[in-house]
GROMACS .gro file of C-alpha atoms in nm:
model
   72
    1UNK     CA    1   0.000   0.000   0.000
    2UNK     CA    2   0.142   0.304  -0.112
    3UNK     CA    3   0.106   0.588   0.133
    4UNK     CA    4  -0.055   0.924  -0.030
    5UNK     CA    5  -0.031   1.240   0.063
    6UNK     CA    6  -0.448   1.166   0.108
    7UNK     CA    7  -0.397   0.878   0.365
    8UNK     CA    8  -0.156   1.141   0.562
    9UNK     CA    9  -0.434   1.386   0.620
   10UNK     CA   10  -0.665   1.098   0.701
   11UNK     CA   11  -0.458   0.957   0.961
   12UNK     CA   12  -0.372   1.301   1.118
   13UNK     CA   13  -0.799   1.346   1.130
   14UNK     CA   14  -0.870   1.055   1.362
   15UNK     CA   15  -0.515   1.088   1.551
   16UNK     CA   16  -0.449   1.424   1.601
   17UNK     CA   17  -0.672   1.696   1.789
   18UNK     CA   18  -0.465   1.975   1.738
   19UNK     CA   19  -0.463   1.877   1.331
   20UNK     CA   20  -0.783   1.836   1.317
   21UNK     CA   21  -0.839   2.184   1.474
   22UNK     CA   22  -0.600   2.370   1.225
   23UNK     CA   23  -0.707   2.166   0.871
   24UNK     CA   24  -1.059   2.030   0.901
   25UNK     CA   25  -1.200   2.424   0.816
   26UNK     CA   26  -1.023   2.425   0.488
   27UNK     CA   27  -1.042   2.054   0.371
   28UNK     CA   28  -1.303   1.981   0.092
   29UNK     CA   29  -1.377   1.608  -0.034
   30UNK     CA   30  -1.290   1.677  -0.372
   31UNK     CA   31  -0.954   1.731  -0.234
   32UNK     CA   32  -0.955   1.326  -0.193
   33UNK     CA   33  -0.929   1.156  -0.589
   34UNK     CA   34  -1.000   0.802  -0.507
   35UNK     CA   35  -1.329   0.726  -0.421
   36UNK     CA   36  -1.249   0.529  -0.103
   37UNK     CA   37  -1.045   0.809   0.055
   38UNK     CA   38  -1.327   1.056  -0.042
   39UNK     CA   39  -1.580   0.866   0.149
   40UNK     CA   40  -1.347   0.793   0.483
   41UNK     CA   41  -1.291   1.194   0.439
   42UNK     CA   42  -1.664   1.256   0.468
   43UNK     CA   43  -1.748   0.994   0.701
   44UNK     CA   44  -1.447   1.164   0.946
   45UNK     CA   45  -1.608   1.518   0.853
   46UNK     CA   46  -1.981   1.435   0.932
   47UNK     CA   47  -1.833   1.261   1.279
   48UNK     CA   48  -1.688   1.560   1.366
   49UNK     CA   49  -1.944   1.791   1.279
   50UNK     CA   50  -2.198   1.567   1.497
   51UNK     CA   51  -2.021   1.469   1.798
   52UNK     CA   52  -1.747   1.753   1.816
   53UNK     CA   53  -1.447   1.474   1.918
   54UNK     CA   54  -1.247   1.235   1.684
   55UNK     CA   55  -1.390   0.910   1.555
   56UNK     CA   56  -1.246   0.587   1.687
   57UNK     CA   57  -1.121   0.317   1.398
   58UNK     CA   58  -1.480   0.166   1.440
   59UNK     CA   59  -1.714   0.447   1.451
   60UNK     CA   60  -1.575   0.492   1.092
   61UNK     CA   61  -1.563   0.106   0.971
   62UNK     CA   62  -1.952   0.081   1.086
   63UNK     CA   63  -2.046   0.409   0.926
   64UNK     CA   64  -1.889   0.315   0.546
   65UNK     CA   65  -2.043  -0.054   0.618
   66UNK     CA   66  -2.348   0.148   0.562
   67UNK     CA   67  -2.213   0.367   0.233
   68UNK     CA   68  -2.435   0.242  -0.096
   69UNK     CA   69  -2.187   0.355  -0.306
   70UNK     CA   70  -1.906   0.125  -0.176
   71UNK     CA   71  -1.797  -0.237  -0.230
   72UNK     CA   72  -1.598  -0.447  -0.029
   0.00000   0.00000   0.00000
């Protein structure tokens, strides 16, 4: 697995409170080109925006279980 500049910013959004404080107001999901990082992005985002804390690994897994648009 090749690590993207994408998979960076997604790691620092469920690791980091501090990052998530300075970046989340400017990030946009078009700024994520494969669909899979795009919908971890907005899954991450819409946690964020509801419960004001960072998602755990498995708020995030059961949430895209639930995406129509994604496979396995």
């Amino acid at each position: 697995m090749t690590v993207t500049t994408e998979r960076l910013i997604l790691g620092g959004l469920v690791l980091d409170d501090n990052f998530v404080r300075q970046t989340i107001p400017f990030l946009q999901p078009e700024y994520f080109h494969d669909k899979i990082e795009c919908a971890v992005f907005t899954q991450i985002k819409h946690y964020l925006d509801e419960y004001k804390s960072l998602p755990n690994k498995t708020a995030i897994t059961l949430d895209l279980k639930n995406h129509e648009k994604l496979n396995e």
